[in-house]
PDB file of C-alpha atoms in Angstrom:
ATOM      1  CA  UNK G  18     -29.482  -9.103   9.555  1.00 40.00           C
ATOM      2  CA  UNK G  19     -26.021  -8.353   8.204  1.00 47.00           C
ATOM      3  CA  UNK G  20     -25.332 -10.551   4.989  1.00 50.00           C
ATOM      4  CA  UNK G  21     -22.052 -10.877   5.059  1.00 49.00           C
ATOM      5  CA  UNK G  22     -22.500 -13.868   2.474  1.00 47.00           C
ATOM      6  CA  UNK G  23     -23.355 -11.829  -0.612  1.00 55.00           C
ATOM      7  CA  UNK G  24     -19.806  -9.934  -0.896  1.00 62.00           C
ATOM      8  CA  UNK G  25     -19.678 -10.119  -4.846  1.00 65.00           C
ATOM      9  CA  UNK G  26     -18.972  -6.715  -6.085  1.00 65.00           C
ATOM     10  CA  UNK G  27     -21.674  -5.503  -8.037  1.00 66.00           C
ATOM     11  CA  UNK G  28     -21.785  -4.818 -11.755  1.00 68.00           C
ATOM     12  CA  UNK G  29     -21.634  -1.927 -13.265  1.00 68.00           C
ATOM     13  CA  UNK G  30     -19.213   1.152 -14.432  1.00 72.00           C
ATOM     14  CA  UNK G  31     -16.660   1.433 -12.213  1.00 79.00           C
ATOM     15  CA  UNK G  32     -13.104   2.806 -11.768  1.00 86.00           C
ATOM     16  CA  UNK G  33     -11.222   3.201  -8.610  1.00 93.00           C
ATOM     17  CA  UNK G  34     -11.777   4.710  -5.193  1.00 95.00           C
ATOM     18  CA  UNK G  35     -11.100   8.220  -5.737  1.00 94.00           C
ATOM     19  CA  UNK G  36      -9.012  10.479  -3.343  1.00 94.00           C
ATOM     20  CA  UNK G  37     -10.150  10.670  -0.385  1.00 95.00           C
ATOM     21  CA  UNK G  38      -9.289  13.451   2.140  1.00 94.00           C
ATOM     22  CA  UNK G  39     -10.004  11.887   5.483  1.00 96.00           C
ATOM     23  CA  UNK G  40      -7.032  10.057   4.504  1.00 95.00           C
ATOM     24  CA  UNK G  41      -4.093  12.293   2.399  1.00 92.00           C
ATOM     25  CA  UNK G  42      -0.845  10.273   3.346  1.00 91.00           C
ATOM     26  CA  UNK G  43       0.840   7.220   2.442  1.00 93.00           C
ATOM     27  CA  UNK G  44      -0.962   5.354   5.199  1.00 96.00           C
ATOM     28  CA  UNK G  45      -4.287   3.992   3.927  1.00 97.00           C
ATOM     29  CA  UNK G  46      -5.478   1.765   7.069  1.00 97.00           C
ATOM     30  CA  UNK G  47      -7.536   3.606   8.226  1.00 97.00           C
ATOM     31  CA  UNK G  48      -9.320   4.230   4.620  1.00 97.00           C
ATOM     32  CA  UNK G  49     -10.076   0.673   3.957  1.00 97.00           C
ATOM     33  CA  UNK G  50     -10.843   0.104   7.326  1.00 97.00           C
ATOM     34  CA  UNK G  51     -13.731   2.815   7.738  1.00 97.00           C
ATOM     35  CA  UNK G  52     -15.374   2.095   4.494  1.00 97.00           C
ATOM     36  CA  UNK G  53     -15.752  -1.222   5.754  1.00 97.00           C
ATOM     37  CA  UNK G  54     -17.415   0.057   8.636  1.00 97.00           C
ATOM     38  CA  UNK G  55     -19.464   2.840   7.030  1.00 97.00           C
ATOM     39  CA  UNK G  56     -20.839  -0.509   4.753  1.00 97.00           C
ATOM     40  CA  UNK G  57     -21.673  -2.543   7.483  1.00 96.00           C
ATOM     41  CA  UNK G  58     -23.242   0.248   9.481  1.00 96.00           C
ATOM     42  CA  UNK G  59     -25.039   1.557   6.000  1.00 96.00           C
ATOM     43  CA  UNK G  60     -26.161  -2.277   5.506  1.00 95.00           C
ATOM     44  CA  UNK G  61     -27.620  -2.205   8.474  1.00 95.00           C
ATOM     45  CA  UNK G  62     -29.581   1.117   9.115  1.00 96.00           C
ATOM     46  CA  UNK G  63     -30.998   0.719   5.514  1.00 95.00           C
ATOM     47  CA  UNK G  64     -32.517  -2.679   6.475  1.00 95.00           C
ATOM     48  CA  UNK G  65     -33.388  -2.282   9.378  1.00 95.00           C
ATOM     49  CA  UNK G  66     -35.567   0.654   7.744  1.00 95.00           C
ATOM     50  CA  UNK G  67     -36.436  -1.076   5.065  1.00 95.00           C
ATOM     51  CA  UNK G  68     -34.553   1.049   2.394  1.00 94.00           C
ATOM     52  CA  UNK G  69     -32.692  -0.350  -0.623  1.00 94.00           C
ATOM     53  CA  UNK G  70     -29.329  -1.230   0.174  1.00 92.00           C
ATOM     54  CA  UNK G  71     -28.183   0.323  -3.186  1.00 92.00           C
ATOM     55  CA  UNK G  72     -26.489   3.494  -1.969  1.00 93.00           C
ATOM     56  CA  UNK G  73     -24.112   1.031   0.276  1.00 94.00           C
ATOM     57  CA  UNK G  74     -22.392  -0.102  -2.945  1.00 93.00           C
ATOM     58  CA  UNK G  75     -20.073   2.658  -2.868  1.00 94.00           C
ATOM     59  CA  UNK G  76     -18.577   1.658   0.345  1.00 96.00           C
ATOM     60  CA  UNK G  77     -18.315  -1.821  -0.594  1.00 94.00           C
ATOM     61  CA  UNK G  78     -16.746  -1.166  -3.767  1.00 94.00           C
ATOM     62  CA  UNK G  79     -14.124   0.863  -2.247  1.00 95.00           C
ATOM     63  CA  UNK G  80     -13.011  -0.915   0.417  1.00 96.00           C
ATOM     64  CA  UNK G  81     -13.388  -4.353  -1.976  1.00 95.00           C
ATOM     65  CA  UNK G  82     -10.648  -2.209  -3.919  1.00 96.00           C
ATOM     66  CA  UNK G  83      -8.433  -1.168  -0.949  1.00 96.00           C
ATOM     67  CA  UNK G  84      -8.338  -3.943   1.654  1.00 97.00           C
ATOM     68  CA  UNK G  85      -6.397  -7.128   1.168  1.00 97.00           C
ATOM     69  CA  UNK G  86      -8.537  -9.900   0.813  1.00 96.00           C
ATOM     70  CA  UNK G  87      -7.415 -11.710   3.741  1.00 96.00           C
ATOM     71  CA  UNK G  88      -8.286  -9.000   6.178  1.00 97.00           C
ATOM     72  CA  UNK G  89     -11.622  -8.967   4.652  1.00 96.00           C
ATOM     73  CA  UNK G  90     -12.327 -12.486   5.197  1.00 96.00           C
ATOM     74  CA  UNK G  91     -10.845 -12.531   8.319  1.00 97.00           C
ATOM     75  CA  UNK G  92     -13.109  -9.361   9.850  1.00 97.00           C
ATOM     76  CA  UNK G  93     -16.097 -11.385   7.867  1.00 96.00           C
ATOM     77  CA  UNK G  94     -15.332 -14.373   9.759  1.00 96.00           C
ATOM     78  CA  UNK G  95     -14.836 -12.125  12.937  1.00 97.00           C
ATOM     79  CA  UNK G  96     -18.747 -10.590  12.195  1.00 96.00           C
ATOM     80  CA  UNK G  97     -20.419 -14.051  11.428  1.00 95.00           C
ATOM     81  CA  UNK G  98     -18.880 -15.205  15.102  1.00 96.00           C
ATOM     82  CA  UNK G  99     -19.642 -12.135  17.099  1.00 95.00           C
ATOM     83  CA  UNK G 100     -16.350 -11.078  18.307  1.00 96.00           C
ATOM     84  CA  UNK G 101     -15.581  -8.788  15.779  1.00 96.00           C
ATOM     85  CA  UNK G 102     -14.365  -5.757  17.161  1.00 96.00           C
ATOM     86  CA  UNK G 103     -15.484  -2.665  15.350  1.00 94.00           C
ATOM     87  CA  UNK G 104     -18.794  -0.537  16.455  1.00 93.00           C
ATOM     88  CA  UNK G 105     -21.327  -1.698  13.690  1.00 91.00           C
TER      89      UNK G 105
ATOM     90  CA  UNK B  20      49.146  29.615  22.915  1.00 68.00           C
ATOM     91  CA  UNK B  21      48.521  29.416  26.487  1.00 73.00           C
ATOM     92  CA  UNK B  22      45.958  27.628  28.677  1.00 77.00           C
ATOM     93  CA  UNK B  23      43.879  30.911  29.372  1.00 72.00           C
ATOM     94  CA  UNK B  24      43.434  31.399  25.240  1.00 70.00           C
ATOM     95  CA  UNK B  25      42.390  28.272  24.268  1.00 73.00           C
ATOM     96  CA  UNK B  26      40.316  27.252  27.529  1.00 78.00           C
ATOM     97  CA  UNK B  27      37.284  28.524  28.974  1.00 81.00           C
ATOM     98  CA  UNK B  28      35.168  30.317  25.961  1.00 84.00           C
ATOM     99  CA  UNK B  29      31.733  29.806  27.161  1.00 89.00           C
ATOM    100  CA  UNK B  30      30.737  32.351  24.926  1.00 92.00           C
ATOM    101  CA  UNK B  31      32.055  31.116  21.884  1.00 92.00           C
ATOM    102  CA  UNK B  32      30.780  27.306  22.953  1.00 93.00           C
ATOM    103  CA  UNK B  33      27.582  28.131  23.331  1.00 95.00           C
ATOM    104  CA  UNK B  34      27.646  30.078  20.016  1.00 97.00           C
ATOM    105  CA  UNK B  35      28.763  27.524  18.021  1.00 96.00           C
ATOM    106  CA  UNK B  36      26.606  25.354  18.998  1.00 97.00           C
ATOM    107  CA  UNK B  37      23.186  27.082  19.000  1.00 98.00           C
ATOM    108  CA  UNK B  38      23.443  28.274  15.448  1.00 98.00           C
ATOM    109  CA  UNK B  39      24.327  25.418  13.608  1.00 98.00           C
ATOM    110  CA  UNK B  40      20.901  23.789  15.239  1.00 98.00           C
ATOM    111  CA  UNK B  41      19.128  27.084  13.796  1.00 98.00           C
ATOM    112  CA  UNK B  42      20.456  26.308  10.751  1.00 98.00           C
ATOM    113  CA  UNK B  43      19.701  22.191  10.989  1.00 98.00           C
ATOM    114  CA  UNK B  44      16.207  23.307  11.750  1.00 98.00           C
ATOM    115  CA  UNK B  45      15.669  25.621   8.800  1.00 98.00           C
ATOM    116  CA  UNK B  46      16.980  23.127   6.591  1.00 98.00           C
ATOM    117  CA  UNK B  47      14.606  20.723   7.717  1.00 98.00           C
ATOM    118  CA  UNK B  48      11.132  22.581   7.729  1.00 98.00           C
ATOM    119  CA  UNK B  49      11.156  23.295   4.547  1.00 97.00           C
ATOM    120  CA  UNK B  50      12.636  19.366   3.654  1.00 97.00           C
ATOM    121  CA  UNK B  51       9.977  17.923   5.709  1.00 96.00           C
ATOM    122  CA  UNK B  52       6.914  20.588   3.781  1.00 95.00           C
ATOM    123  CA  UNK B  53       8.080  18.927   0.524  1.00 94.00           C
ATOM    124  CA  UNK B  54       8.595  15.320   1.674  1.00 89.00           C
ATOM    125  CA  UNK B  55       5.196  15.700   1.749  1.00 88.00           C
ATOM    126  CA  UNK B  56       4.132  17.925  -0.999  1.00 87.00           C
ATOM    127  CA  UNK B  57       5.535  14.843  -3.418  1.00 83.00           C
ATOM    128  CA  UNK B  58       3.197  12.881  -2.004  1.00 82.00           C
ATOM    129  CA  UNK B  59       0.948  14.654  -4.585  1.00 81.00           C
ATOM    130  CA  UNK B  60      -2.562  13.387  -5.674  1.00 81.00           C
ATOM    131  CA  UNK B  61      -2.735  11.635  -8.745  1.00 80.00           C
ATOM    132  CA  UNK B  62      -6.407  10.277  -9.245  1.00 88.00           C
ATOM    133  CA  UNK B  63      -5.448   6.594  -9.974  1.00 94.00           C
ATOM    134  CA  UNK B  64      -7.539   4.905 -13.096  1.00 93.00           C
ATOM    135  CA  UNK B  65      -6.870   1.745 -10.999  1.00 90.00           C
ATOM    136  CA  UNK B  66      -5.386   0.288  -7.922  1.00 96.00           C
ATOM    137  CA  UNK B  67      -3.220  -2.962  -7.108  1.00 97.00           C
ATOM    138  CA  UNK B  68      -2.655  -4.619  -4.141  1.00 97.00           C
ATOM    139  CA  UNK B  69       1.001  -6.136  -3.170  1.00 98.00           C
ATOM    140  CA  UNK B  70       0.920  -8.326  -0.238  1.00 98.00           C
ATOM    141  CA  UNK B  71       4.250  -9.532   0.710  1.00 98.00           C
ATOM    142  CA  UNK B  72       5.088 -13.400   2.405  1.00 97.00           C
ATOM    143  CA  UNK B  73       7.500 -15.252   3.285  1.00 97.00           C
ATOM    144  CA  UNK B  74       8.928 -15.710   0.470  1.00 96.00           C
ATOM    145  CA  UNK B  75       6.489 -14.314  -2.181  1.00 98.00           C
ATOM    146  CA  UNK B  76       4.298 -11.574  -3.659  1.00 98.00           C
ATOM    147  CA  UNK B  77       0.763 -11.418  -4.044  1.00 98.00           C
ATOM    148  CA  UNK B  78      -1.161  -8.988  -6.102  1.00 98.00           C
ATOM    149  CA  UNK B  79      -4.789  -8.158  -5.815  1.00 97.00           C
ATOM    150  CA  UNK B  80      -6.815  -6.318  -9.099  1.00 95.00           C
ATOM    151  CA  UNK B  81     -10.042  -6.284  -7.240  1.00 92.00           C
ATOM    152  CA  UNK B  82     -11.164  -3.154  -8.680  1.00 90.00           C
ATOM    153  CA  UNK B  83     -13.572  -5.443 -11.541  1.00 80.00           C
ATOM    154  CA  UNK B  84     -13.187  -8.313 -10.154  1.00 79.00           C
ATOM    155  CA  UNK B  85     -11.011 -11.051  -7.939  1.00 86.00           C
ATOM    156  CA  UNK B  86      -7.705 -11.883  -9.584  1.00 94.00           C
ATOM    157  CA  UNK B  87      -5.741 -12.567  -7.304  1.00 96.00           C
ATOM    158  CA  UNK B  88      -2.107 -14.575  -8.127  1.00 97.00           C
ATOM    159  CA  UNK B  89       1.124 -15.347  -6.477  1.00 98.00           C
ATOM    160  CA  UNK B  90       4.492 -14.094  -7.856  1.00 98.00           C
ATOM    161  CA  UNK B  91       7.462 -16.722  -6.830  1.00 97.00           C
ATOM    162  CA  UNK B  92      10.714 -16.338  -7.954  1.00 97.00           C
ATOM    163  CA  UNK B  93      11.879 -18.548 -11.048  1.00 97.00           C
ATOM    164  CA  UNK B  94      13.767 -20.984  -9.331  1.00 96.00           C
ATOM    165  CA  UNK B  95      17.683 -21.462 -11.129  1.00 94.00           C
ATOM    166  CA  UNK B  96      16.518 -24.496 -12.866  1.00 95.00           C
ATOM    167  CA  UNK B  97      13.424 -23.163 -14.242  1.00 94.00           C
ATOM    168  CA  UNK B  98      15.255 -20.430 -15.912  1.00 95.00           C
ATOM    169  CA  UNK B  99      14.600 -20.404 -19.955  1.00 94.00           C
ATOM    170  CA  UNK B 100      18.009 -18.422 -22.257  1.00 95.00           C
ATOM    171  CA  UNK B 101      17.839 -14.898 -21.610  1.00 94.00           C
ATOM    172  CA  UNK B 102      15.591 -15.134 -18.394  1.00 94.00           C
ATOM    173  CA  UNK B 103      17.865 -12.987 -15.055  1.00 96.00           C
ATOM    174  CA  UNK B 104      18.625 -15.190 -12.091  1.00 95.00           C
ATOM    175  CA  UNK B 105      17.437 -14.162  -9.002  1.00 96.00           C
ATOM    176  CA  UNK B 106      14.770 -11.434 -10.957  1.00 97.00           C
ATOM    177  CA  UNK B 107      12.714 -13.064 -12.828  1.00 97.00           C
ATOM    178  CA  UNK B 108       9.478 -14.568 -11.912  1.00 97.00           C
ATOM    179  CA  UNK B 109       6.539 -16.909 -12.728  1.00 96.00           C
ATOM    180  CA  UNK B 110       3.409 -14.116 -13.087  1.00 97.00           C
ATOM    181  CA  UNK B 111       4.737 -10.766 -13.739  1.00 97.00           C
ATOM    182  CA  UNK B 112       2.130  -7.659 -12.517  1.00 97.00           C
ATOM    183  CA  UNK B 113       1.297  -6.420 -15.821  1.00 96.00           C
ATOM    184  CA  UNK B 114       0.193  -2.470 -16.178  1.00 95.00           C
ATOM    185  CA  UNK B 115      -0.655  -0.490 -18.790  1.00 95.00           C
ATOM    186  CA  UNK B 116       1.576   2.316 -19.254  1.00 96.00           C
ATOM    187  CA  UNK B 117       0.475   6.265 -18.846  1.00 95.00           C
ATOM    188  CA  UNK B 118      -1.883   5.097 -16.215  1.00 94.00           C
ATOM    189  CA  UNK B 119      -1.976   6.237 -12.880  1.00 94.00           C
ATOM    190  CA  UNK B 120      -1.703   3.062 -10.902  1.00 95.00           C
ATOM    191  CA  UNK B 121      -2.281   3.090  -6.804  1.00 96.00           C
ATOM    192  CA  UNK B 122      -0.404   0.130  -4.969  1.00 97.00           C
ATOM    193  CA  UNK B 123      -1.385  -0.576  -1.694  1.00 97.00           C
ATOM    194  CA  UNK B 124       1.058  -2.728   0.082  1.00 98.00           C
ATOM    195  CA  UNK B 125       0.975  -5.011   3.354  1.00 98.00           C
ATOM    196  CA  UNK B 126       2.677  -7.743   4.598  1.00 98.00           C
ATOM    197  CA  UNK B 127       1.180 -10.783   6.091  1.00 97.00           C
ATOM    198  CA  UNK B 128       4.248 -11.819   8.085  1.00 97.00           C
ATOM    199  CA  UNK B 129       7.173  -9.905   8.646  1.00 97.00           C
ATOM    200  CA  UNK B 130       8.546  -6.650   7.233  1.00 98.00           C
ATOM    201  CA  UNK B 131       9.414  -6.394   3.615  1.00 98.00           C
ATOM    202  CA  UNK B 132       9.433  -3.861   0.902  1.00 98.00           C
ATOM    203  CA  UNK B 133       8.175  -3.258  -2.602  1.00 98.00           C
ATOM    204  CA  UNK B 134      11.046  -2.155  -4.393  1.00 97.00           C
ATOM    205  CA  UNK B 135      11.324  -0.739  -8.160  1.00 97.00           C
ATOM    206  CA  UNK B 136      14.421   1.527  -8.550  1.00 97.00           C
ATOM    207  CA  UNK B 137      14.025   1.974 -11.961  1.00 96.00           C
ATOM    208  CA  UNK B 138      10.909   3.882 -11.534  1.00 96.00           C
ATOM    209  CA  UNK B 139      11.303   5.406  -8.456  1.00 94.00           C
ATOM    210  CA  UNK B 140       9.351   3.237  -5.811  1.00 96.00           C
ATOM    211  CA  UNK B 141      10.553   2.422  -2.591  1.00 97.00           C
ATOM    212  CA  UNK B 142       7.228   1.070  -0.052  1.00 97.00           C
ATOM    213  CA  UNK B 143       7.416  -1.211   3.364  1.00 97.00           C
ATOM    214  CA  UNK B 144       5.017  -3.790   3.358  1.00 98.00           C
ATOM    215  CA  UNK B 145       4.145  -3.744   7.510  1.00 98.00           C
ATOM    216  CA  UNK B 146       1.829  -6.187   8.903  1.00 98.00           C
ATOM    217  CA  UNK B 147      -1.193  -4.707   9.867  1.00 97.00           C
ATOM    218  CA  UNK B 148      -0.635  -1.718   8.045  1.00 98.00           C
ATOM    219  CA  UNK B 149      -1.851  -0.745   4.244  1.00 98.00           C
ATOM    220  CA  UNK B 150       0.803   1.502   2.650  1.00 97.00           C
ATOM    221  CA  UNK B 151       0.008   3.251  -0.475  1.00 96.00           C
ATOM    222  CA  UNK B 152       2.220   4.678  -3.248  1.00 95.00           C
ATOM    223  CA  UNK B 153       1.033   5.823  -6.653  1.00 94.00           C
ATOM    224  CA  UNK B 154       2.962   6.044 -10.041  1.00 94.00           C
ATOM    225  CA  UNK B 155       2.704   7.039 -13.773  1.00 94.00           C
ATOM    226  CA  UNK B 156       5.141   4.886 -15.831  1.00 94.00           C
ATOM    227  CA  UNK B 157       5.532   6.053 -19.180  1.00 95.00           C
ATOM    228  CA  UNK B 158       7.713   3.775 -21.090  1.00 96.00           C
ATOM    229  CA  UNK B 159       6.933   0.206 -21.581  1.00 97.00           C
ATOM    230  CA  UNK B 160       8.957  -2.346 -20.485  1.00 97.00           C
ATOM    231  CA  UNK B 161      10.050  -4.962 -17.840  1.00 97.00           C
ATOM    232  CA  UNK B 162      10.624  -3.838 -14.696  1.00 98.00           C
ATOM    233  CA  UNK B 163      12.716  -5.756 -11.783  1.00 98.00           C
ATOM    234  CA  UNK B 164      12.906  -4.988  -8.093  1.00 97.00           C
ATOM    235  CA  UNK B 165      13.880  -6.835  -5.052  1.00 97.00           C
ATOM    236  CA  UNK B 166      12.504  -7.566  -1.484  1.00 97.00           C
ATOM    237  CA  UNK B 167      14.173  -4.301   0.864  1.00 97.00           C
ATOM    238  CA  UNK B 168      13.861  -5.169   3.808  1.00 97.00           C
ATOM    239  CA  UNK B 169      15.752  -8.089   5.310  1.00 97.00           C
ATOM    240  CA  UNK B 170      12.473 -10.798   5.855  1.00 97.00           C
ATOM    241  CA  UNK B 171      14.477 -14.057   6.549  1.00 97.00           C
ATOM    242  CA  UNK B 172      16.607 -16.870   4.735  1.00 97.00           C
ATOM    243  CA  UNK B 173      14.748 -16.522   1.186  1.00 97.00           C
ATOM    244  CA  UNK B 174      14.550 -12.776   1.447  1.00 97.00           C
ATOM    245  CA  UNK B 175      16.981 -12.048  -1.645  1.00 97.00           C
ATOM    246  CA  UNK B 176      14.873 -14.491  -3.817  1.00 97.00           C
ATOM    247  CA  UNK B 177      11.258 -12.812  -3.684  1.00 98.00           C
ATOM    248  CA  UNK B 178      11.718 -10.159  -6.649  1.00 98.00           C
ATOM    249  CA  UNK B 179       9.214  -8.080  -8.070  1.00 98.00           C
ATOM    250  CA  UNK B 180       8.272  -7.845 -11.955  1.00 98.00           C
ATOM    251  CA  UNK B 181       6.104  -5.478 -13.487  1.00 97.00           C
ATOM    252  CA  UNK B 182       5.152  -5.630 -16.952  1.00 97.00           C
ATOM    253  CA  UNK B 183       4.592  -2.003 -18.453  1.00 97.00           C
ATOM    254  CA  UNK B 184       2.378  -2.632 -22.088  1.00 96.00           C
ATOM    255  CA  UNK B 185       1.124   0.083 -23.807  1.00 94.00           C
TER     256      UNK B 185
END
C-alpha cells in the first residue's frame, strides 16, 4: 500500500534537483507534478514486487524541493481519500 | 494636387503595407529566439520557493529540510530608525551570494508577482501554476521589491526582502 505517511525527506548528501530537460522553460508545473507521480507509481511497483523502495528517493527529493507544500498535502490528502486524480 | 494624384494608389497601398509587416516579422524571430536563449541553464546549488497571499510571502527551503516562514510587511508602527516604510519586512529571505539560486513561484489566491528590480527579476506568481526564475547575485546586500501585479486593497504593502550574505 502507498505510505503516504512517511513523507520525511531522507538523509543524506543532497543538493538540488538538477536541470531537467522534459521541462526547459520558465514553467515548472509540470516538473513537480510528474516527479510526484513517477514516486508514487515507483512506490508502488517496487512494493508490490517486493524491491527496496530506495531508488524512489530521487523522485521524492525532487519534487519535496519543487512543489509548494500545500499542493503536496493537498494531492496527499486527495490519495489517502481516493479521489485523487492522477494515474498512479 | 488633384484628386486623380493623390487617390486611388492600390499599388503603392498595398506596398506600404506588406513590407513594413516583413520587416515587424524579422524583427521579431530573432527577438523571440533570444527571449528564450536568456532563459539559460544555470545548475542551481539550491532552490526557494515564493508563494504569494493575500497579503504576504511565503518561502519554502525544502531542499534539507522544512523551513518554511511568512514574510509580512513591517507595519508603520513597528518600524525601528533607519527601517523603509512600505519595504521592509519581518523575515527577510536570506541567500548566500555567488550562488545560483532557483525560485519557484505560485500564488495561492490571486495573481501577484515577485519583483526585485535591482537584480533583474520580474516573475508572476499564478495560481495553479509553478513559475521558475534563476539568479546569481554577486554583491551582498539588502534587496527590496514590491508585489507587481495589482492583488487587492493591501497589494502595495506585501514587499519582498532578500538578504544577500557572503
Amino acid at each position: 500500500m502507498l505510505d503516504v505517511e512517511a513523507q520525511e525527506p531522507p538523509k543524506g548528501k543532497w543538493s538540488t534537483p538538477p536541470f531537467d530537460p522534459r521541462f526547459p522553460n520558465q514553467n515548472q508545473t509540470r516538473n513537480c507534478y510528474q516527479n510526484f507521480l513517477d514516486y508514487h507509481r515507483c512506490l508502488k511497483t517496487r512494493t508490490r514486487r517486493g524491491k527496496s523502495t530506495q531508488p524512489c528517493e530521487y523522485y521524492f527529493r525532487v519534487y519535496h524541493s519543487l512543489c509548494p507544500s500545500s499542493w503536496v498535502e493537498s494531492w496527499n490528502e486527495q490519495i489517502k481519500n481516493g479521489t485523487f486524480a492522477g494515474k498512479i | 494636387l488633384t484628386n486623380t494624384s493623390i487617390s486611388d494608389a492600390q499599388e503603392m497601398e498595398t506596398i506600404w503595407t506588406i513590407l513594413p509587416a516583413i520587416i515587424l516579422i524579422l524583427i521579431a524571430l530573432p527577438s523571440l529566439r533570444i527571449l528564450y536563449l536568456t532563459d539559460e541553464i544555470n545548475n542551481p546549488s539550491f532552490t526557494i520557493k515564493s508563494i504569494g497571499h493575500q497579503w504576504y510571502w511565503t518561502y519554502e527551503y525544502t531542499d534539507y529540510g522544512g523551513l518554511i516562514f511568512n514574510s509580512y510587511m513591517l507595519p508603520p508602527l513597528f518600524l525601528e530608525p533607519g527601517d523603509l516604510r512600505l519595504l521592509d519586512v519581518d523575515n527577510r529571505v536570506v541567500l548566500p551570494v555567488e550562488a545560483p539560486v532557483r525560485m519557484m513561484i505560485t500564488s495561492q489566491d490571486v495573481l501577484h508577482s515577485w519583483t526585485v528590480p535591482s537584480l533583474g527579476l520580474k516573475t508572476d506568481a499564478i495560481p495553479g501554476r509553478l513559475n521558475q526564475t534563476t539568479f546569481t547575485a554577486t554583491r551582498p546586500g539588502v534587496y527590496y521589491g514590491q508585489c507587481s501585479e495589482i492583488c487587492g486593497a493591501n497589494h502595495s504593502f506585501m514587499p519582498i526582502v532578500l538578504e544577500l550574505i557572503p
